[in-house]
mmCIF file with all atom_site columns, C-alpha atoms in Angstrom:
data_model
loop_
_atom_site.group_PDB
_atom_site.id
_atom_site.type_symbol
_atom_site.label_atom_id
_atom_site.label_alt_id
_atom_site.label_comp_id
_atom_site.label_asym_id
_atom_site.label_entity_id
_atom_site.label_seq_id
_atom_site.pdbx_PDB_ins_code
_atom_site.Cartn_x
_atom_site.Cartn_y
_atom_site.Cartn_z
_atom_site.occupancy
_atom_site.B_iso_or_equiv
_atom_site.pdbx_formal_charge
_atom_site.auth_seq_id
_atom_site.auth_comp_id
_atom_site.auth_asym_id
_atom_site.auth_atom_id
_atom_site.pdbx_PDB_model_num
ATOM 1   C CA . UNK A 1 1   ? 0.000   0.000   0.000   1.00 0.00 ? 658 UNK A CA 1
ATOM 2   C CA . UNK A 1 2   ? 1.538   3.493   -0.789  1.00 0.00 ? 659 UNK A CA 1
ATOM 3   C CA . UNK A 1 3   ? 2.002   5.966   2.006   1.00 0.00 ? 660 UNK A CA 1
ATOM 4   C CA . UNK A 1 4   ? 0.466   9.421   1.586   1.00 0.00 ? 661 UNK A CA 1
ATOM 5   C CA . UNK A 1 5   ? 2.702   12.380  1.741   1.00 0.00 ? 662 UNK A CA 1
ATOM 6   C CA . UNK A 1 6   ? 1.788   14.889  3.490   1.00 0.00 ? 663 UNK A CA 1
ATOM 7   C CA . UNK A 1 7   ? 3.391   18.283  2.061   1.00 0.00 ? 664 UNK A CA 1
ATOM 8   C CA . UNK A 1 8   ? 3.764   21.126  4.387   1.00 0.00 ? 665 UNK A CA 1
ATOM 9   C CA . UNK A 1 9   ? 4.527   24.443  2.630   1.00 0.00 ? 666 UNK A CA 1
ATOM 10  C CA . UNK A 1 10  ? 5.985   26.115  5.957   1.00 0.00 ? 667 UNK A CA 1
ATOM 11  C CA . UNK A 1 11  ? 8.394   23.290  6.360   1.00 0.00 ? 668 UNK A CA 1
ATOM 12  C CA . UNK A 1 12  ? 10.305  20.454  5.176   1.00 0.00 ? 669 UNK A CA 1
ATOM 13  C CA . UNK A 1 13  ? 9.625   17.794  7.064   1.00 0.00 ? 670 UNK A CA 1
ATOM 14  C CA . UNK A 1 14  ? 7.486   14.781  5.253   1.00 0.00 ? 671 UNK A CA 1
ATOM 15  C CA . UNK A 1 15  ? 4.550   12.683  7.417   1.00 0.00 ? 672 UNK A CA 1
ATOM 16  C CA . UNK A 1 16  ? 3.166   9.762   6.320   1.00 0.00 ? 673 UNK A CA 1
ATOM 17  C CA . UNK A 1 17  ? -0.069  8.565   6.975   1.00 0.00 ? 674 UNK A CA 1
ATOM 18  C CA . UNK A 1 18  ? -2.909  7.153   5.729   1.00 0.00 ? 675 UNK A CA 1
ATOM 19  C CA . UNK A 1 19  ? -5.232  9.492   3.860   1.00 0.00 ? 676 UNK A CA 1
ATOM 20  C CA . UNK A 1 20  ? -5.385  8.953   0.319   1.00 0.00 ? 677 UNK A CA 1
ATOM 21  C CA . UNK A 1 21  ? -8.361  10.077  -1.217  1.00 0.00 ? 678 UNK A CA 1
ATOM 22  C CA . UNK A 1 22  ? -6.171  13.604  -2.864  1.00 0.00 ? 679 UNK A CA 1
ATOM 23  C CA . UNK A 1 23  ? -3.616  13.914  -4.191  1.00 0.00 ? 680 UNK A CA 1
ATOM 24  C CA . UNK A 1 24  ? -2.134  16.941  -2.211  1.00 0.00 ? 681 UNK A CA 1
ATOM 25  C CA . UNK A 1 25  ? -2.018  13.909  0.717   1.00 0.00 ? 682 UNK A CA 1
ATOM 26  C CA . UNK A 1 26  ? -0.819  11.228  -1.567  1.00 0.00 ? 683 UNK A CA 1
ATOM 27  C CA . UNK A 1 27  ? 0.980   11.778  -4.655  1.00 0.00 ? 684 UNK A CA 1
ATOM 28  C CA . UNK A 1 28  ? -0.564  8.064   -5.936  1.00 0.00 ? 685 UNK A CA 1
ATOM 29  C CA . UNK A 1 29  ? -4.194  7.281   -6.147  1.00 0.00 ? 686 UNK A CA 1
ATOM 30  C CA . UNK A 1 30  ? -5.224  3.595   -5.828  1.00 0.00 ? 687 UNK A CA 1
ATOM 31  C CA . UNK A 1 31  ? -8.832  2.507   -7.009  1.00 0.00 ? 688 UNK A CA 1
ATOM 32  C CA . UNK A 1 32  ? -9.967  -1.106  -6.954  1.00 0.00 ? 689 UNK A CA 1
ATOM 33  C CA . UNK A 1 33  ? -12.305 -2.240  -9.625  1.00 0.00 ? 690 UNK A CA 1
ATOM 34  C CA . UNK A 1 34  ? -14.768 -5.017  -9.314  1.00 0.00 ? 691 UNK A CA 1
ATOM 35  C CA . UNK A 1 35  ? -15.695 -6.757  -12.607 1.00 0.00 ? 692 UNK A CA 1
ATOM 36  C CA . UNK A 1 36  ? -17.627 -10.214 -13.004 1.00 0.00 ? 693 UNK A CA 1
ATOM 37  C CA . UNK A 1 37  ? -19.519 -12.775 -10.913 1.00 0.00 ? 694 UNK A CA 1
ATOM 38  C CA . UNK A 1 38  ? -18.051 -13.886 -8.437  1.00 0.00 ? 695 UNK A CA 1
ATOM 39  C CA . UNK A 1 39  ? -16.203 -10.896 -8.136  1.00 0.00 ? 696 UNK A CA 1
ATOM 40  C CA . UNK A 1 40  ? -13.000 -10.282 -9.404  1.00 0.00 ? 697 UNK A CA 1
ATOM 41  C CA . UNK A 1 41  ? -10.814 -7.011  -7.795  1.00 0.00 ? 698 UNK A CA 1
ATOM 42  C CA . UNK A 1 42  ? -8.137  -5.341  -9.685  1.00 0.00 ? 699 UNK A CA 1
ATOM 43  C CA . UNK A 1 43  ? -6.120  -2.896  -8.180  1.00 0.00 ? 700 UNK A CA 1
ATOM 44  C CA . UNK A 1 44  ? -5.402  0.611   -10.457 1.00 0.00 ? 701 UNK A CA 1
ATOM 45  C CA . UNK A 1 45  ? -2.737  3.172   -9.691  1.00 0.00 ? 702 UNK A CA 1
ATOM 46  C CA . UNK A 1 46  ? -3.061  6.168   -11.208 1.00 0.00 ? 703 UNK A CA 1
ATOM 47  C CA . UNK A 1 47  ? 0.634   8.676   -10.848 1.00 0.00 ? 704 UNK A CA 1
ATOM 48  C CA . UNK A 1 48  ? -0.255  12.118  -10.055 1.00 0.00 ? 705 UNK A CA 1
ATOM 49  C CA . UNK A 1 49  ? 1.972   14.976  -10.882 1.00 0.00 ? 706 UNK A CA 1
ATOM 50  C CA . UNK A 1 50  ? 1.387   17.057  -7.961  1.00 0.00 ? 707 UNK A CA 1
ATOM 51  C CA . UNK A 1 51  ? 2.343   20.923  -8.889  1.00 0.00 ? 708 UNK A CA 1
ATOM 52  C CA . UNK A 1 52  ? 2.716   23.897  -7.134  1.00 0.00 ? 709 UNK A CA 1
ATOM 53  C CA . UNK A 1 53  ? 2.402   28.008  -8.026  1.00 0.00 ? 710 UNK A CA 1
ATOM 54  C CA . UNK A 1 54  ? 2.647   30.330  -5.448  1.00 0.00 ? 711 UNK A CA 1
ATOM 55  C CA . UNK A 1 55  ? 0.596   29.545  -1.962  1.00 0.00 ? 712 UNK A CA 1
ATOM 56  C CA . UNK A 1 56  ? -1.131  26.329  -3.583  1.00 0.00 ? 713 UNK A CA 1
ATOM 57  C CA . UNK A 1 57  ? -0.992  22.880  -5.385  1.00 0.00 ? 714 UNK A CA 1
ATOM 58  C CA . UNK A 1 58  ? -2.732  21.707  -8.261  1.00 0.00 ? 715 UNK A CA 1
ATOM 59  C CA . UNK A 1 59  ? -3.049  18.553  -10.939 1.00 0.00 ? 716 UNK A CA 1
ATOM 60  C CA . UNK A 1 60  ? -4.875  18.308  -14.358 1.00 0.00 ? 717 UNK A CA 1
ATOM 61  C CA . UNK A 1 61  ? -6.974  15.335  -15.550 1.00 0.00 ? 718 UNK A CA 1
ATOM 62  C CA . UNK A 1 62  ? -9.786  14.838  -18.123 1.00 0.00 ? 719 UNK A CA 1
ATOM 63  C CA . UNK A 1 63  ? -11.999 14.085  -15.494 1.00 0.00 ? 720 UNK A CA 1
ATOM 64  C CA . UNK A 1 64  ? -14.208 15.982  -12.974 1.00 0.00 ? 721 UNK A CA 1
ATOM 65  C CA . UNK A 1 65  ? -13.251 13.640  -10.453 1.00 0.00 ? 722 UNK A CA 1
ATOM 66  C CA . UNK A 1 66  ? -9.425  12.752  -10.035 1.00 0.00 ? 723 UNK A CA 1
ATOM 67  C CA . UNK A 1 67  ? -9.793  9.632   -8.756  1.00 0.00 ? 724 UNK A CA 1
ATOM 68  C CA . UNK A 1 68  ? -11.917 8.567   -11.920 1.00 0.00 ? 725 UNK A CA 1
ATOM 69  C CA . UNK A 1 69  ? -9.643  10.179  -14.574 1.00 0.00 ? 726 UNK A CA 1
ATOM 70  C CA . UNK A 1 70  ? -6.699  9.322   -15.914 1.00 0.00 ? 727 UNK A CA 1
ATOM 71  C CA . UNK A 1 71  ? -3.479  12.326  -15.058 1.00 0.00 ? 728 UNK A CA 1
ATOM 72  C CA . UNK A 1 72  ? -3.168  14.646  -18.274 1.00 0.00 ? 729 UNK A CA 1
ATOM 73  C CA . UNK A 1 73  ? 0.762   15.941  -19.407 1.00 0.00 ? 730 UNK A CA 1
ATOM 74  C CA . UNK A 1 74  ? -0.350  19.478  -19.548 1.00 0.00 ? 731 UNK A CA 1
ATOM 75  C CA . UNK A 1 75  ? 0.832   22.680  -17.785 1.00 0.00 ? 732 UNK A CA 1
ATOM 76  C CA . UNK A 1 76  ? -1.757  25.426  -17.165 1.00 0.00 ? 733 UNK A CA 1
ATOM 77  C CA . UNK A 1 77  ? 0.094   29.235  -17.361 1.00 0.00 ? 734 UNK A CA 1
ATOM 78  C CA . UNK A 1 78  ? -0.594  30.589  -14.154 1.00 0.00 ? 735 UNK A CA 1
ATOM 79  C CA . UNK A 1 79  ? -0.292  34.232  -13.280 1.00 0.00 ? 736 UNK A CA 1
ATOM 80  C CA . UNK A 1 80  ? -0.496  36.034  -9.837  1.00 0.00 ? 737 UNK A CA 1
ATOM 81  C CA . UNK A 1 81  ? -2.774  39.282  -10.792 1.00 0.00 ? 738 UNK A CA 1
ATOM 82  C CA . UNK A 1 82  ? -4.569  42.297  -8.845  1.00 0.00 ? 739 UNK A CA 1
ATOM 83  C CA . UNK A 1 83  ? -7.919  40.878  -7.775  1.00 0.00 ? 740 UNK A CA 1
ATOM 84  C CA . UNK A 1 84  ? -11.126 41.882  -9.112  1.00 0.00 ? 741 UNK A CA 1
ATOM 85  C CA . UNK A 1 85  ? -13.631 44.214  -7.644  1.00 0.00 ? 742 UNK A CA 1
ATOM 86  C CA . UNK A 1 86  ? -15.611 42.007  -5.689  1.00 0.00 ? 743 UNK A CA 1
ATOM 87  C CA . UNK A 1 87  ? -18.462 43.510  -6.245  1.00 0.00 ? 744 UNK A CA 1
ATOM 88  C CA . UNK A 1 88  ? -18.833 41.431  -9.597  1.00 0.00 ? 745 UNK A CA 1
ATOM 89  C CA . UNK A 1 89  ? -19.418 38.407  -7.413  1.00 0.00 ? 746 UNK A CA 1
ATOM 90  C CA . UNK A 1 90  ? -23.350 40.415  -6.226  1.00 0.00 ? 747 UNK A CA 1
ATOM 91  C CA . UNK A 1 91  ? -25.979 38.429  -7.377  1.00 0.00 ? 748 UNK A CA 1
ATOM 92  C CA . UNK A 1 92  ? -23.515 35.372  -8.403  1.00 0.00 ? 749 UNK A CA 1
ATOM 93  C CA . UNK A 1 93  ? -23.023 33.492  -4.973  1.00 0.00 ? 750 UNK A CA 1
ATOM 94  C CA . UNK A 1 94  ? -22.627 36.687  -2.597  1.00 0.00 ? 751 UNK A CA 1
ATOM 95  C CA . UNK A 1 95  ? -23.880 40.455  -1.677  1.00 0.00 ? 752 UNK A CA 1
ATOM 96  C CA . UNK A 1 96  ? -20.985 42.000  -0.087  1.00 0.00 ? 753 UNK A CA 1
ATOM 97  C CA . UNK A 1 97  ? -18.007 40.083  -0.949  1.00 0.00 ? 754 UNK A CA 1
ATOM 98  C CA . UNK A 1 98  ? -14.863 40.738  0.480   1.00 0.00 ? 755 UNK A CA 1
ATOM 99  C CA . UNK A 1 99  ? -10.888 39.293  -0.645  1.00 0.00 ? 756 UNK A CA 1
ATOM 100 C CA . UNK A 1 100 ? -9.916  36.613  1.130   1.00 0.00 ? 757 UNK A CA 1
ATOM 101 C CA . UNK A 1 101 ? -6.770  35.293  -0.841  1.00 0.00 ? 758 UNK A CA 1
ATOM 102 C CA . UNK A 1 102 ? -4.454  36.305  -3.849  1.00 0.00 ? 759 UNK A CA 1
ATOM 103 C CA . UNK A 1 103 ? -5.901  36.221  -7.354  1.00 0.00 ? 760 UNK A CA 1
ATOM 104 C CA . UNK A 1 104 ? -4.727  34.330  -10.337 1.00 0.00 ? 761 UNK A CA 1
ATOM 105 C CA . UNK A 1 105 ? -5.166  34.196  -14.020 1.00 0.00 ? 762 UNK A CA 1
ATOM 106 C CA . UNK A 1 106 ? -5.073  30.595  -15.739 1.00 0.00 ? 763 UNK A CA 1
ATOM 107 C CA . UNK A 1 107 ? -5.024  29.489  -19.051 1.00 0.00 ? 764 UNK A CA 1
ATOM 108 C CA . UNK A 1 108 ? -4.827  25.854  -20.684 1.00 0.00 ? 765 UNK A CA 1
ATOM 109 C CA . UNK A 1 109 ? -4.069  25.338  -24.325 1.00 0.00 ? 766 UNK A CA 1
ATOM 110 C CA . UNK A 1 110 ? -6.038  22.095  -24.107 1.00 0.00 ? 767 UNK A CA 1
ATOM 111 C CA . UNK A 1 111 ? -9.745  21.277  -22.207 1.00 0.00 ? 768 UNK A CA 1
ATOM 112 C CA . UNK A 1 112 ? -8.472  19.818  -18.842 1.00 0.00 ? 769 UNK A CA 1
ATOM 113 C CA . UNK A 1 113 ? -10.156 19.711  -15.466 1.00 0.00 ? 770 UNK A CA 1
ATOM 114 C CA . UNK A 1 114 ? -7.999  21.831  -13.213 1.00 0.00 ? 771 UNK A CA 1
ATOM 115 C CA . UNK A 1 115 ? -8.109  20.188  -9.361  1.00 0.00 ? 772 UNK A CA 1
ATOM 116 C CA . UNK A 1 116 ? -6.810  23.082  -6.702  1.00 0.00 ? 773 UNK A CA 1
ATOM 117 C CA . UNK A 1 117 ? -5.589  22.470  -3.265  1.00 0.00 ? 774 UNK A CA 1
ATOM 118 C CA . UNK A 1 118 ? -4.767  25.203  -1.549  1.00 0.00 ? 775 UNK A CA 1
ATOM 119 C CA . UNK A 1 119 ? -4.222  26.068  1.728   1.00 0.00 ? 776 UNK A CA 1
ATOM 120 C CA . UNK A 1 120 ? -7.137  27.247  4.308   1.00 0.00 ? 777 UNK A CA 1
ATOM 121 C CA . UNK A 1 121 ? -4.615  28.982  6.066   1.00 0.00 ? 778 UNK A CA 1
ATOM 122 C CA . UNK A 1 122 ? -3.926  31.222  3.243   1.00 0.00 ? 779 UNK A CA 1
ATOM 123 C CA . UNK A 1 123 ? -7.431  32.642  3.536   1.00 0.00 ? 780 UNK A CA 1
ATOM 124 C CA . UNK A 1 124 ? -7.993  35.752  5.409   1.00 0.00 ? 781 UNK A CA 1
ATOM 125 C CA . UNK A 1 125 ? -10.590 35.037  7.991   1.00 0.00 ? 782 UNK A CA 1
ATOM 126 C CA . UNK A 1 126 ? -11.402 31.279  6.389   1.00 0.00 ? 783 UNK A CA 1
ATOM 127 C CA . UNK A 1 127 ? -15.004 30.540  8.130   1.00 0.00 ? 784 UNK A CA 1
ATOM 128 C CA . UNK A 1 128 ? -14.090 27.101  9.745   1.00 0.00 ? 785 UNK A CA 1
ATOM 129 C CA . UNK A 1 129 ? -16.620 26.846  12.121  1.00 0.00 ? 786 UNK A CA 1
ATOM 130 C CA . UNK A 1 130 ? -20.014 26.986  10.359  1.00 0.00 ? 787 UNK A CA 1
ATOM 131 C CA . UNK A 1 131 ? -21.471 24.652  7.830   1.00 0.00 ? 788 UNK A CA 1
ATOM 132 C CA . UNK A 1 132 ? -19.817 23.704  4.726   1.00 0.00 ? 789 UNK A CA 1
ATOM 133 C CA . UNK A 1 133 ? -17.833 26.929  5.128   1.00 0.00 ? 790 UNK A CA 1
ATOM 134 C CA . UNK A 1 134 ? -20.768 28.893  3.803   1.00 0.00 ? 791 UNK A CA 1
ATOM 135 C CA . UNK A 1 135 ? -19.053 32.748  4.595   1.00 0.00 ? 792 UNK A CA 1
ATOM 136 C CA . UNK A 1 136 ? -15.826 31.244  2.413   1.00 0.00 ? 793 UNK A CA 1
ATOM 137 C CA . UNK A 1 137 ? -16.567 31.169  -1.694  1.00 0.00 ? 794 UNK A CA 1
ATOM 138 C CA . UNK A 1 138 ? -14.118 30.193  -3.861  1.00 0.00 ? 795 UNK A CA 1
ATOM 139 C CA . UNK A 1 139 ? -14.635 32.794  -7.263  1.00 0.00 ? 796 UNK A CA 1
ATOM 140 C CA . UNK A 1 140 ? -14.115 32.600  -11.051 1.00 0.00 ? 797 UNK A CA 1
ATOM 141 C CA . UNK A 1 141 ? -14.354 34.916  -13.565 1.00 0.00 ? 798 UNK A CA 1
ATOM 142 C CA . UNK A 1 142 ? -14.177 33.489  -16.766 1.00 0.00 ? 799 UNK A CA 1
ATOM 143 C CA . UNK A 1 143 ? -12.707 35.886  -20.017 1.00 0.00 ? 800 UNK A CA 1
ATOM 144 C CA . UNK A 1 144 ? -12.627 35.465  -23.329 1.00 0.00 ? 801 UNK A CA 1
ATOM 145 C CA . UNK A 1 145 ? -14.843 36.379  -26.090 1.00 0.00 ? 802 UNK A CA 1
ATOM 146 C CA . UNK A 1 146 ? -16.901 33.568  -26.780 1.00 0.00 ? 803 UNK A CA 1
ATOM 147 C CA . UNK A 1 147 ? -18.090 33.012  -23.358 1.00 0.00 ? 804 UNK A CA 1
ATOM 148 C CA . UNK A 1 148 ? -21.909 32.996  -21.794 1.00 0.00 ? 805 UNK A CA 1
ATOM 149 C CA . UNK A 1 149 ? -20.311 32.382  -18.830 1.00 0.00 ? 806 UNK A CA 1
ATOM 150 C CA . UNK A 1 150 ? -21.030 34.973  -15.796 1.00 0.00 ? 807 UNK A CA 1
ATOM 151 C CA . UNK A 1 151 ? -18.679 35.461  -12.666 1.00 0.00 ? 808 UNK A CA 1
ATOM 152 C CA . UNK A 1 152 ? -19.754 32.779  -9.876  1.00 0.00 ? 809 UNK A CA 1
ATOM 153 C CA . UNK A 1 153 ? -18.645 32.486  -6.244  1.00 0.00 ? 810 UNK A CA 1
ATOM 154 C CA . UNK A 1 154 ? -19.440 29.212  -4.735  1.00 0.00 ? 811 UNK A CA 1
ATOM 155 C CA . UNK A 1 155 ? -19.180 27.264  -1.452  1.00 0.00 ? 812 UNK A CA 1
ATOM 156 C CA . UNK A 1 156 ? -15.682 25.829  -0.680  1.00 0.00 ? 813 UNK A CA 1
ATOM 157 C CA . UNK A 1 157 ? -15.067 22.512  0.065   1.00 0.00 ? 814 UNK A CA 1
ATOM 158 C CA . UNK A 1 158 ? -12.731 21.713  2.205   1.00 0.00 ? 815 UNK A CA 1
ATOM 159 C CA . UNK A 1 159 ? -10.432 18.357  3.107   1.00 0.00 ? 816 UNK A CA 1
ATOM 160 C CA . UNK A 1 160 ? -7.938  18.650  6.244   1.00 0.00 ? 817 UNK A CA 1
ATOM 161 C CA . UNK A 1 161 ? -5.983  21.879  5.448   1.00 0.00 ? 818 UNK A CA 1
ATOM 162 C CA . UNK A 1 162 ? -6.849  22.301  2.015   1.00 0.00 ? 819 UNK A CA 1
ATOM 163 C CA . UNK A 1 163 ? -9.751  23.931  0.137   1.00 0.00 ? 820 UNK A CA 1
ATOM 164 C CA . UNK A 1 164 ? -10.099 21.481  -2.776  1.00 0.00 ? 821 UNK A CA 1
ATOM 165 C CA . UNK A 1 165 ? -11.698 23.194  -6.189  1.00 0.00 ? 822 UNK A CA 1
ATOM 166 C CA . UNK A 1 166 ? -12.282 21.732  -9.485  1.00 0.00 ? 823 UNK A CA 1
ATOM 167 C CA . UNK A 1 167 ? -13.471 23.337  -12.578 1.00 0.00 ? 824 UNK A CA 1
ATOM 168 C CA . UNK A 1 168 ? -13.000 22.939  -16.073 1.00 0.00 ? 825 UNK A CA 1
ATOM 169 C CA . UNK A 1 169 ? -10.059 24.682  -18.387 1.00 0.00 ? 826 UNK A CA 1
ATOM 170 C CA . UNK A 1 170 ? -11.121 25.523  -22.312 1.00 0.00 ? 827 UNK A CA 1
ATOM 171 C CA . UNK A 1 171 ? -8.584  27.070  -24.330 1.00 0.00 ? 828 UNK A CA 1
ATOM 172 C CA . UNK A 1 172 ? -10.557 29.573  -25.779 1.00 0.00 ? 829 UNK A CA 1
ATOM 173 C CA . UNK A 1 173 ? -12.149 30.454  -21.762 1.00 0.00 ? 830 UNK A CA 1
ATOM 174 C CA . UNK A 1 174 ? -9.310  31.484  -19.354 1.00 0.00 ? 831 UNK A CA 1
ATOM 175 C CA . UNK A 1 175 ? -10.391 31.885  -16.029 1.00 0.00 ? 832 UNK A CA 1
ATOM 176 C CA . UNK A 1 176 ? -9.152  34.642  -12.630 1.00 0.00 ? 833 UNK A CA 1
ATOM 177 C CA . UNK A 1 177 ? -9.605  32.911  -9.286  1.00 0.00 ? 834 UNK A CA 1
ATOM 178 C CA . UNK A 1 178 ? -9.765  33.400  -5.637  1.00 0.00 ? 835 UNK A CA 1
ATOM 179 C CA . UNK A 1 179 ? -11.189 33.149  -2.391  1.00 0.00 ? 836 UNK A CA 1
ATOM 180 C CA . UNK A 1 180 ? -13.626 35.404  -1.654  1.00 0.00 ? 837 UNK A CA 1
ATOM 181 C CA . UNK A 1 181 ? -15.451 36.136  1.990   1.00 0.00 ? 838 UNK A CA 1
ATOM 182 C CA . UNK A 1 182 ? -19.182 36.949  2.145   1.00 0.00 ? 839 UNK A CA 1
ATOM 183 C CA . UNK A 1 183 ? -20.251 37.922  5.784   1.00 0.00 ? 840 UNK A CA 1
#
């Protein structure tokens, strides 16, 4: 059985444990498939290239769900910009939106499903006491010219230390992103 990695971006020391459903905790997914009657179990590993920009990690796959997917060799272009105003975000998941983390552009010069991790502790005032983090959204604004798309800022969800966000990457629809607080 692999051991899950546990990477710390304050320091350098490496846990292991047992946690492996993401891939920010285990840089190796395992999945067992059942197929026939009786039963038959086969064990499939799928080799995640864990990444990291700035204050977070990140993978691509061509699947909404990592663990269903199959890893994709592509690298997003990542850029640390000036956030938006947040009042785009009224009406589209909040009503008085405040910043709550850095804000980056990302591109993707293929259709991928980009899978964030990033730190809760990078959040200013991350709401980890109510439910499902309601106060904390995580926002997108997607640009580009042929887009219907409108600015949305959703619930995060969040694993240990991690808010964990998925969405998908078109070539012709770059996205900004961040963390936005609605109190």
């Amino acid at each position: 059985m692999p051991c899950a990695i546990f990477r710390e971006n304050t320091d350098s020391q490496l846990r292991c444990g047992l946690q492996a459903r993401l891939p920010v905790c285990c840089p190796q997914y395992r999945k067992l498939t059942r197929t026939g009657n009786p039963p038959v179990y086969q064990a499939e590993f799928h080799d995640y290239q864990l990444q990291q920009f700035g204050d977070f990690f990140w993978i691509v796959s061509d699947d909404p769900h990592f663990d269903a997917g199959q890893p994709i060799a592509c690298t997003p272009h990542f850029e640390e910009i000036t956030p938006p105003d947040p009042s785009v975000f009224d009406g589209a998941g909040t009503r008085h939106a405040s910043i709550a983390s850095k804000a980056y552009h990302v591109s993707a010069d293929q259709i991928v499903w980009l899978h964030l991790f990033y730190p809760c502790r990078n959040i200013t005032d991350f709401d980890d006491q109510s439910y499902q983090n309601k106060h904390t959204r995580f926002a997108t604004v997607p640009e580009g010219e042929r887009t219907e798309e409108k600015p949305s800022a959703r619930p995060v969800t969040k694993d240990g230390e991690y808010c964990c966000e998925t969405f998908r990457l078109v070539p012709s629809i770059p996205r900004t992103f961040l963390f936005v607080n609605d109190q």
